[in-house]
Amino acid sequence: MGPPSVEFAAVTKHYGRASQGRAALADVGFRVERGAFSLLLGPSGAGKSTLLKLVLAMEHADEGTIRVAGRDIDRLRKASIPFLRRNVGAVFQDFKLLPEASPLENVALALRVLGAPSREIHERSAHALRLVELDPEIRRPSRCLSGGEQQRVAIARALAGDPAILLADEPTGNLDPRLTQEILDLLGAICRRGTTVVLATHDPLVRERVRFDQELHLQAGVLVFDSTVGGNAKLAETRRKLGAVA
Amino acid sequence: MTSALSVLRAAGYSIRRGLQGMRETPLVQLLAVATTAVCMLLLAVIVLAWLNVRGVFQGFGVDVPIAIYLAEGAPEEDVQQLRARLEALPEVDRVELVEAEAAMQRLADGLGGERSLLEGIDAKILPRTLELHLDPEVPEIFSHALAQRLEGFAAVDEVALAGAWATQAHTLIDTLGHLVLWAALLVALASIAIVWNTIRLAVYARRAEVHILRLVGGTTRFVRGPFLVEGALQGALGAAVALGLVYVGFRAIEPFLREGLSFVFAASSLRFFFPSEVLVGVALGAGVGVVGSRIAAGRSIEQ
């Protein structure tokens, strides 16, 4: 079975001084099991992006413990963080692609950092693009692709290094309903291949459009619902916390 | 083996991306190289002047405070005995025996382009010499006392002291040497500032790429690599351009210097940097560029 892919224990994160304003995340605790599809729901500003940044070690928690694939990331040396990120693919609403580079070049970037040979980079990049149903032979700059295609390129890049975990932060935020469904289906297929998927979205309708194993609700930095924990009691407790920090 | 190959591939990527980065902003690169070259031009001129002045004084023998000309036909045993006694003196730093052929070669080197003047002259007309290098702390009075005593030896024909002018020459060389050091420091700082500014702009222009590379697991060294290559090339090109300009200037004024200061340069040939010195200069330029780019691509890359 192995350790959970992601585990938060009493995690609190403030931006700026802890004494000023409310916490971006307050006493958040949950676990995402290996191979699970976890849906992280919450309105804008609820702390979803902060949570994902903490998993990627782009931010550091003020309190609590975060484990990714069993490793306490606060104890990681600075030099080890890139190696953590190679095991955690990430997709964002704004795609984060090099606009002038072709899809293949964008995907190849994730493999160049591994020091892979050129031929292997080409083969694995092409394979990742085919996985997301894109033609590796597309030579156009990525900025000339549709939003859906750009997001597929971003997902292919996140998958190219064969990560154990895929984090998706509002990946459908810029897409129309048809493309949204395509991307959600793609994320579902990726999860069925064995990759743990954490999908953060503000759109509650996504619940009806994708099969998921776990549902987490964030509100004002507080985890108010975790479908894997005894529902009502937990909900009451977290609502009480929410009242305390609001 | 795999790790070494990975490092090589990362280095290859850094070079390719660094060159691409330079091609993307040609005007900025041109300005950076030109301003770096102007700074380094100043340093190159000062260093070249220092090398030539030092060469002139060395040609006149300021490096040898006491020259003991040995008597013709002095027995080898006496010479070696004298040498051993001198080496045993605590005031003496070292003793060198210069044979007549070596002395002739030095003379020819000192005449440079005018060495043809020595054609047909037998080296044997020059005496064998013991050159005494004293400890820098030894007072001048010691040289005079030692010279007086040495003249009493049968194996010694004559003793020549460099005298007070040699001390002044040393002072001048030292002063110029300090000037070179300070100029080098200032030029290095100015060049670092120029490269730093250029690379900072490059990091800002490519911040999205830097962010993506960090996101997909690029190590700091990997992300920083192309910027270091860019900085190194700017520094090396700046140094190369500066040395090229100094060479053109040197060749232009060399005939006038030779004509106007023929007495001075008869003792030591006027010279430009040796190829090895040019390579060192370009390498130092690259080093300065690396330092500037390393500072510029510091914190922002690590985040």
XYZ file of N, CA, C and O in Angstrom, chain A residues 35-37 133 182-197 209-213:
100
model
N -2.780 6.846 -5.770
C -3.631 6.468 -6.890
C -5.030 7.044 -6.817
O -5.864 6.747 -7.684
N -5.305 7.872 -5.799
C -6.656 8.427 -5.644
C -6.835 9.667 -6.522
O -5.870 10.329 -6.907
N -8.108 9.942 -6.832
C -8.451 11.197 -7.508
C -9.104 12.070 -6.451
O -10.198 11.767 -5.974
N -3.444 13.046 -26.441
C -4.087 13.094 -27.766
C -3.717 14.352 -28.543
O -4.578 15.018 -29.116
N -13.276 17.561 -21.721
C -12.149 16.810 -22.310
C -10.985 16.718 -21.321
O -10.407 15.652 -21.129
N -10.689 17.846 -20.699
C -9.554 17.862 -19.756
C -9.870 17.008 -18.528
O -9.013 16.262 -18.038
N -11.118 17.094 -18.044
C -11.486 16.290 -16.868
C -11.408 14.799 -17.189
O -10.936 14.003 -16.367
N -11.865 14.438 -18.386
C -11.781 13.023 -18.794
C -10.321 12.578 -18.850
O -9.976 11.464 -18.442
N -9.490 13.483 -19.349
C -8.059 13.181 -19.469
C -7.439 12.961 -18.079
O -6.694 11.998 -17.854
N -7.804 13.835 -17.135
C -7.262 13.697 -15.772
C -7.741 12.384 -15.147
O -6.989 11.707 -14.437
N -9.010 12.029 -15.438
C -9.552 10.753 -14.945
C -8.756 9.581 -15.506
O -8.396 8.649 -14.767
N -8.449 9.654 -16.802
C -7.684 8.568 -17.446
C -6.285 8.473 -16.851
O -5.760 7.372 -16.644
N -5.696 9.626 -16.565
C -4.341 9.648 -15.973
C -4.361 8.979 -14.600
O -3.489 8.197 -14.244
N -5.407 9.261 -13.830
C -5.543 8.659 -12.499
C -5.700 7.141 -12.616
O -5.105 6.393 -11.837
N -6.464 6.703 -13.606
C -6.672 5.257 -13.771
C -5.358 4.545 -14.137
O -5.220 3.356 -13.919
N -4.393 5.295 -14.681
C -3.071 4.714 -14.996
C -2.221 4.567 -13.734
O -1.111 4.048 -13.785
N -2.726 5.082 -12.615
C -2.002 4.890 -11.348
C -1.438 6.161 -10.756
O -0.808 6.130 -9.699
N -1.620 7.280 -11.433
C -1.094 8.547 -10.904
C -2.103 9.160 -9.930
O -3.291 9.207 -10.230
N -1.619 9.626 -8.799
C -2.479 10.332 -7.854
C -2.793 11.709 -8.446
O -1.878 12.408 -8.888
N -4.073 12.069 -8.470
C -4.449 13.375 -9.041
C -5.134 14.210 -7.962
O -6.041 13.724 -7.278
N -18.969 16.052 -13.145
C -18.356 15.768 -14.444
C -17.181 14.794 -14.385
O -16.641 14.433 -15.416
N -16.768 14.446 -13.180
C -15.598 13.575 -13.080
C -15.787 12.587 -11.925
O -16.454 12.896 -10.935
N -15.232 11.380 -12.096
C -15.294 10.397 -11.003
C -14.120 10.648 -10.067
O -12.979 10.732 -10.506
N -14.441 10.793 -8.804
C -13.358 11.081 -7.853
C -13.481 10.167 -6.639
O -14.547 9.583 -6.384
N -12.384 10.050 -5.897
C -12.352 9.180 -4.712
C -12.488 9.973 -3.429
O -12.846 9.426 -2.392
